[in-house]
Amino acid sequence: MSAPRTVYDASALPEVVYGSKSLAFWGTLGFMVVEGTTLAILASSYVFLWSNFDRWPPAGTSPPSLLVPTISMLFLLASNLPARQLAKAARAKDLRACKRWLVACTLCSAGWIVLRLLEFRSLNTRWDDNAYGSAVWALAFAHFTLLAVEMAETLLFTLVFLTGHAEEKHFPDIVDDVVYWVFVTVVWVPCWFLLFVLPRLI
Amino acid sequence: MTRPIRVLALALSTAVLATTSACKRETREFRGYPPSANPGSVVQDVPLAPGPRQPEVTARSPYEHNAYAVSEGKRLFGWYNCSGCHSHGGGGMGPPLMDDEWIYGSQPENIFETIAEGRPNGMPAFGGRIGNDDIWKLVAYVRSLSALDVPQDVRGGRDDHMQYKQPEQEENPTRPKRSTLPPAATQP
Amino acid sequence: MKREAEVPRSALHADPAEDARDLRRLERTWSPERGLWGWLTSVDHKSIARRYVATALVSFVLAGINALVMRVQLARPESHVLGPDAYNQYFTTHGTAMMFLFAVPIMEAVGIYFVPLMVGTRNVAFPRLNALGYWTFLVATIFLWASFYANVGPDAGWTAYVPLSGPQFSPGKRVDTWAQMITFTEVSALIGAVEIITTAFKQRAPGMSLNRIPLFVWAEVVTAFMILFAMSTIATASMMLAMDRLIGTHFFNPAEGGDALLWQHLFWFFGHPEVYIIFIPATGMVSAMLPAFTRRPVFGYTAIVLSLIGTGFIGFGLWVHHMFATAVPWLGSSFFTASSVMIAVPSGIQVLCWIATVWDGRPRLATPMLFILGFLVLFVIGGLTGVMIASVPFDLQMHDTFFVVAHFHYVLIGGAVFPLFGAFYYWFPKVTGRMLGERLGKWNFWLFFAGMNVTFFPMHFLGLLGMPRRVYTYSPDLGWGPLNMTATVGAFVIALSVLVFFANVARSLARGAPAGDDPWGADSLEWATASPPPPYNFRYPPVVQGRAALWSRTPDAPVVTGLRTDKPEILMTTLLDAEPESRHVHPQPTIWPLVTAIGLSVLLLSLIYTPWGLIWGAAAVSIGLIGWGWPDHHRGARLEERG
């Protein structure tokens, strides 16, 4: 080791990086692929089972009501506004703004959960009624678990920040959390179309 | 590398001990005795009288905790056309089997006797025509219909059929009521 | 930002005393804690991968014993070693364990060990998730085998076709054991896939641009992508099956609009890629070993990489060829026949590249090379029968006969287990620092090769004679006795060869020849560090100058300095060109992955018995995740101190 060698000195490289430069981004992306595939498989099963029926929803089952699900879906999309502000604050490493928008986002995600619980009641079917009910419930419930996970994650960040445990490395983590937030809210739009709109059109 | 294996072995043996309780539920015996080989009646014949009573039993119900036997009971319930009168347990010409009323008693021995010896007003005697083993399976299935002592993980799930009732495993356990005598039993 | 002002950095110190101090600090930073606690909290990719391999080998042996018992039962007509009920559990558990608890995890485990070493980094991307993946896999292993020995072993075939596996025809909890074990192993496989992709994308040594990534790493990355899509599918499908059984949904109940074929579609949309998930890493192992034993780089690097990626895509387009015997439309069958034949093209390209490598090189017949040659022979046989059963009329005759059993054992043992055993001999010195014996190695190979052919070649004929798979016995006048007896003899020869392997391992661990850093004169980065590698893998992360990292290394090859030695820091580089981009501080050893795995076990195991398990389990998992996510601050990184 005494002979002089060329070295690449890494000491000047940053420790906190955002977006696709950070490891957590790629982990989040991986799990988004997994969850996206799960929803896609459930949606394909819904369409596959549809082909077994003359009428869909089957005779005797009224179609799900449109009002609450649509409000819920629009609320999901609207909740991206505070999430966007949160990401902005995290990129600017603005601790106070982060706290503020974390609280706002936690409240929004609690709103998702409440609306989704109401939405379950407007499906007008049970999972054990027939294959239609099973397919509808599976898709809605699978997405519900994603909402619950995202709510839990945001809540955990909120607690960490409000109790003064925040570290600098949490800022990029929050940005990744918002990436996941966008995913769970936007991925519901095609599902909503499939469950609530398409059966009325065909 | 040895420590992981040791830990694995320890955990494995603990888990084996913990799950041996499942043995009773999962045993499957495929060949019972044919009806002709029945070693006599397991319920002693007594003078015919209405109402619940304790039969003199010489055998215990072997299948209350055995999932396979309960499912076989369900199959036999269809094959022997029990549904023709009892309609999947909901009752029709014959009394319902899913409720908490048991005219001739709800114990396994009572039900065995009902199936083997028959009852007034239409219930035929199956004893000697089908194996005692099959009767015990039917007993276990009939008791699972109202979740009488048959544990939840032993009772059946939904059928690959039109759903006429909720699956047995979702039934809430009932408490059998002491029944009044059926009209037929009071007017011989 | 208070960073890096007066903290010591690793550098090529002129002063030897300072140099030694720096090395000690690096060692302390990366070493796991001592004792049992250290074992439970370790997040080192090497120790976790070793456990994965050891656990998977336990399943390999137990499932192999299942196979032996089944072979004894089938050796003679109408024998009574196993009854029909036991036989169902034996073959189902054999297949399930070999696929889910041995083949897939061990291929990923080798990746978890060697991908970081081959790309020149210090750990996988998410070390705590990695630990969680192992613990869930361990629970799955214990759960399946404990259930099997307690007579709750799954008994509806490793494919668990409905309606047989549905609530009406599989009473009790045996199939639920299968479905939940699937969920466990999928959690673990998906975690491993995310690890491998991220490590290979973001943690490569400077200079290792995409076109210099070792072929084994490419293979693991392609596999990981396939896992992401395939394993999500089977996890979803097995949940649907579990819900049909527990809460009375009707996904697979035709009378209420469900569909038994939906299960087969979902299962094989996973099940066929699964074959490639096992096979592609094995091809990567072959490509990794060949240069060392032929003294030249693998012929056709680009062609092989494109074949791997091609296999990954086409692998998802041929699942219906498992369903030719069901009522799929003829047009669909023709399409899937075509795609099934098409997948022979990329595999063929790889085989030809390997043959060209051997042809052009100076082959050295050490044990790993023998296993590679054995692999080429057996895999080509398995591939040819594969092309045969890709054609619908032939498949309709052979469906569910022993011909199919022979075919997939040639592909899986020949195509995956042989390269794997070669890889054991090749990489054992790196992992343990000791060579495996060559003499016993040759015995191991020849016994395995002979046993494998004696066992499975006759099964082709049994299939042609009409012997169905999954039968527990057969009548003497069918004339299947002699061929079955031959197969049974072969099975014991395989068992003997596996015994020889373990004897070799034991002997080598006790008094094997020391290996040194690079016993084979190989070309990839894992040989650039000590054997076994230190906890930090590389004192100074290397800089790569060519595709064959070690062979193209100049004497004054540059290294990376400036990573801190008092924190577990790794270097992150750009996706395409592997330019240094940032430093990342890795987590310390922690118990929370184990706690989370226990919570997950509560969730999944209680879901077998009651839907309320979802609630209890979610609470149990939350405990683990809160502990996991809560910052520990032992480095004083808080942004605001509370007064």
mmCIF file with all atom_site columns, N, CA, C and O in Angstrom, chain B residues 99-115:
data_model
loop_
_atom_site.group_PDB
_atom_site.id
_atom_site.type_symbol
_atom_site.label_atom_id
_atom_site.label_alt_id
_atom_site.label_comp_id
_atom_site.label_asym_id
_atom_site.label_entity_id
_atom_site.label_seq_id
_atom_site.pdbx_PDB_ins_code
_atom_site.Cartn_x
_atom_site.Cartn_y
_atom_site.Cartn_z
_atom_site.occupancy
_atom_site.B_iso_or_equiv
_atom_site.pdbx_formal_charge
_atom_site.auth_seq_id
_atom_site.auth_comp_id
_atom_site.auth_asym_id
_atom_site.auth_atom_id
_atom_site.pdbx_PDB_model_num
ATOM 1  N N  . ASP B 1 99  ? -81.393 -25.879 13.056 1.00 0.00 ? 99  ASP B N  1
ATOM 2  C CA . ASP B 1 99  ? -81.866 -25.023 14.140 1.00 0.00 ? 99  ASP B CA 1
ATOM 3  C C  . ASP B 1 99  ? -81.528 -25.646 15.493 1.00 0.00 ? 99  ASP B C  1
ATOM 4  O O  . ASP B 1 99  ? -80.785 -26.616 15.568 1.00 0.00 ? 99  ASP B O  1
ATOM 5  N N  . ASP B 1 100 ? -82.110 -25.104 16.557 1.00 0.00 ? 100 ASP B N  1
ATOM 6  C CA . ASP B 1 100 ? -81.727 -25.589 17.876 1.00 0.00 ? 100 ASP B CA 1
ATOM 7  C C  . ASP B 1 100 ? -82.767 -26.544 18.467 1.00 0.00 ? 100 ASP B C  1
ATOM 8  O O  . ASP B 1 100 ? -82.746 -26.852 19.638 1.00 0.00 ? 100 ASP B O  1
ATOM 9  N N  . GLU B 1 101 ? -83.713 -26.994 17.635 1.00 0.00 ? 101 GLU B N  1
ATOM 10 C CA . GLU B 1 101 ? -84.727 -27.922 18.148 1.00 0.00 ? 101 GLU B CA 1
ATOM 11 C C  . GLU B 1 101 ? -84.364 -29.347 17.794 1.00 0.00 ? 101 GLU B C  1
ATOM 12 O O  . GLU B 1 101 ? -84.121 -29.668 16.638 1.00 0.00 ? 101 GLU B O  1
ATOM 13 N N  . TRP B 1 102 ? -84.318 -30.196 18.786 1.00 0.00 ? 102 TRP B N  1
ATOM 14 C CA . TRP B 1 102 ? -83.952 -31.593 18.565 1.00 0.00 ? 102 TRP B CA 1
ATOM 15 C C  . TRP B 1 102 ? -85.009 -32.471 19.216 1.00 0.00 ? 102 TRP B C  1
ATOM 16 O O  . TRP B 1 102 ? -85.019 -32.663 20.426 1.00 0.00 ? 102 TRP B O  1
ATOM 17 N N  . ILE B 1 103 ? -85.927 -32.996 18.363 1.00 0.00 ? 103 ILE B N  1
ATOM 18 C CA . ILE B 1 103 ? -87.055 -33.743 18.896 1.00 0.00 ? 103 ILE B CA 1
ATOM 19 C C  . ILE B 1 103 ? -86.579 -34.986 19.634 1.00 0.00 ? 103 ILE B C  1
ATOM 20 O O  . ILE B 1 103 ? -87.036 -35.303 20.713 1.00 0.00 ? 103 ILE B O  1
ATOM 21 N N  . TYR B 1 104 ? -85.595 -35.666 19.053 1.00 0.00 ? 104 TYR B N  1
ATOM 22 C CA . TYR B 1 104 ? -85.143 -36.927 19.643 1.00 0.00 ? 104 TYR B CA 1
ATOM 23 C C  . TYR B 1 104 ? -83.761 -36.794 20.242 1.00 0.00 ? 104 TYR B C  1
ATOM 24 O O  . TYR B 1 104 ? -83.021 -37.754 20.347 1.00 0.00 ? 104 TYR B O  1
ATOM 25 N N  . GLY B 1 105 ? -83.379 -35.562 20.581 1.00 0.00 ? 105 GLY B N  1
ATOM 26 C CA . GLY B 1 105 ? -82.093 -35.365 21.243 1.00 0.00 ? 105 GLY B CA 1
ATOM 27 C C  . GLY B 1 105 ? -80.995 -35.017 20.267 1.00 0.00 ? 105 GLY B C  1
ATOM 28 O O  . GLY B 1 105 ? -81.044 -35.373 19.092 1.00 0.00 ? 105 GLY B O  1
ATOM 29 N N  . SER B 1 106 ? -80.020 -34.277 20.750 1.00 0.00 ? 106 SER B N  1
ATOM 30 C CA . SER B 1 106 ? -78.986 -33.743 19.870 1.00 0.00 ? 106 SER B CA 1
ATOM 31 C C  . SER B 1 106 ? -77.644 -34.432 20.066 1.00 0.00 ? 106 SER B C  1
ATOM 32 O O  . SER B 1 106 ? -76.708 -34.137 19.366 1.00 0.00 ? 106 SER B O  1
ATOM 33 N N  . GLN B 1 107 ? -77.552 -35.342 21.044 1.00 0.00 ? 107 GLN B N  1
ATOM 34 C CA . GLN B 1 107 ? -76.264 -36.010 21.255 1.00 0.00 ? 107 GLN B CA 1
ATOM 35 C C  . GLN B 1 107 ? -75.968 -36.937 20.070 1.00 0.00 ? 107 GLN B C  1
ATOM 36 O O  . GLN B 1 107 ? -76.895 -37.414 19.406 1.00 0.00 ? 107 GLN B O  1
ATOM 37 N N  . PRO B 1 108 ? -74.690 -37.203 19.812 1.00 0.00 ? 108 PRO B N  1
ATOM 38 C CA . PRO B 1 108 ? -74.350 -38.086 18.693 1.00 0.00 ? 108 PRO B CA 1
ATOM 39 C C  . PRO B 1 108 ? -75.099 -39.407 18.773 1.00 0.00 ? 108 PRO B C  1
ATOM 40 O O  . PRO B 1 108 ? -75.608 -39.907 17.757 1.00 0.00 ? 108 PRO B O  1
ATOM 41 N N  . GLU B 1 109 ? -75.217 -39.957 19.990 1.00 0.00 ? 109 GLU B N  1
ATOM 42 C CA . GLU B 1 109 ? -75.913 -41.239 20.136 1.00 0.00 ? 109 GLU B CA 1
ATOM 43 C C  . GLU B 1 109 ? -77.363 -41.126 19.693 1.00 0.00 ? 109 GLU B C  1
ATOM 44 O O  . GLU B 1 109 ? -77.907 -42.007 19.037 1.00 0.00 ? 109 GLU B O  1
ATOM 45 N N  . ASN B 1 110 ? -78.004 -39.999 20.085 1.00 0.00 ? 110 ASN B N  1
ATOM 46 C CA . ASN B 1 110 ? -79.399 -39.789 19.695 1.00 0.00 ? 110 ASN B CA 1
ATOM 47 C C  . ASN B 1 110 ? -79.541 -39.783 18.182 1.00 0.00 ? 110 ASN B C  1
ATOM 48 O O  . ASN B 1 110 ? -80.425 -40.445 17.618 1.00 0.00 ? 110 ASN B O  1
ATOM 49 N N  . ILE B 1 111 ? -78.653 -39.022 17.544 1.00 0.00 ? 111 ILE B N  1
ATOM 50 C CA . ILE B 1 111 ? -78.781 -38.887 16.094 1.00 0.00 ? 111 ILE B CA 1
ATOM 51 C C  . ILE B 1 111 ? -78.451 -40.212 15.415 1.00 0.00 ? 111 ILE B C  1
ATOM 52 O O  . ILE B 1 111 ? -79.098 -40.611 14.448 1.00 0.00 ? 111 ILE B O  1
ATOM 53 N N  . PHE B 1 112 ? -77.460 -40.910 15.958 1.00 0.00 ? 112 PHE B N  1
ATOM 54 C CA . PHE B 1 112 ? -77.136 -42.229 15.404 1.00 0.00 ? 112 PHE B CA 1
ATOM 55 C C  . PHE B 1 112 ? -78.364 -43.109 15.457 1.00 0.00 ? 112 PHE B C  1
ATOM 56 O O  . PHE B 1 112 ? -78.741 -43.768 14.475 1.00 0.00 ? 112 PHE B O  1
ATOM 57 N N  . GLU B 1 113 ? -79.013 -43.098 16.603 1.00 0.00 ? 113 GLU B N  1
ATOM 58 C CA . GLU B 1 113 ? -80.190 -43.951 16.753 1.00 0.00 ? 113 GLU B CA 1
ATOM 59 C C  . GLU B 1 113 ? -81.287 -43.550 15.775 1.00 0.00 ? 113 GLU B C  1
ATOM 60 O O  . GLU B 1 113 ? -81.923 -44.391 15.154 1.00 0.00 ? 113 GLU B O  1
ATOM 61 N N  . THR B 1 114 ? -81.442 -42.230 15.603 1.00 0.00 ? 114 THR B N  1
ATOM 62 C CA . THR B 1 114 ? -82.459 -41.749 14.664 1.00 0.00 ? 114 THR B CA 1
ATOM 63 C C  . THR B 1 114 ? -82.196 -42.284 13.267 1.00 0.00 ? 114 THR B C  1
ATOM 64 O O  . THR B 1 114 ? -83.098 -42.758 12.583 1.00 0.00 ? 114 THR B O  1
ATOM 65 N N  . ILE B 1 115 ? -80.938 -42.216 12.853 1.00 0.00 ? 115 ILE B N  1
ATOM 66 C CA . ILE B 1 115 ? -80.630 -42.668 11.494 1.00 0.00 ? 115 ILE B CA 1
ATOM 67 C C  . ILE B 1 115 ? -80.702 -44.186 11.405 1.00 0.00 ? 115 ILE B C  1
ATOM 68 O O  . ILE B 1 115 ? -81.259 -44.737 10.454 1.00 0.00 ? 115 ILE B O  1
#
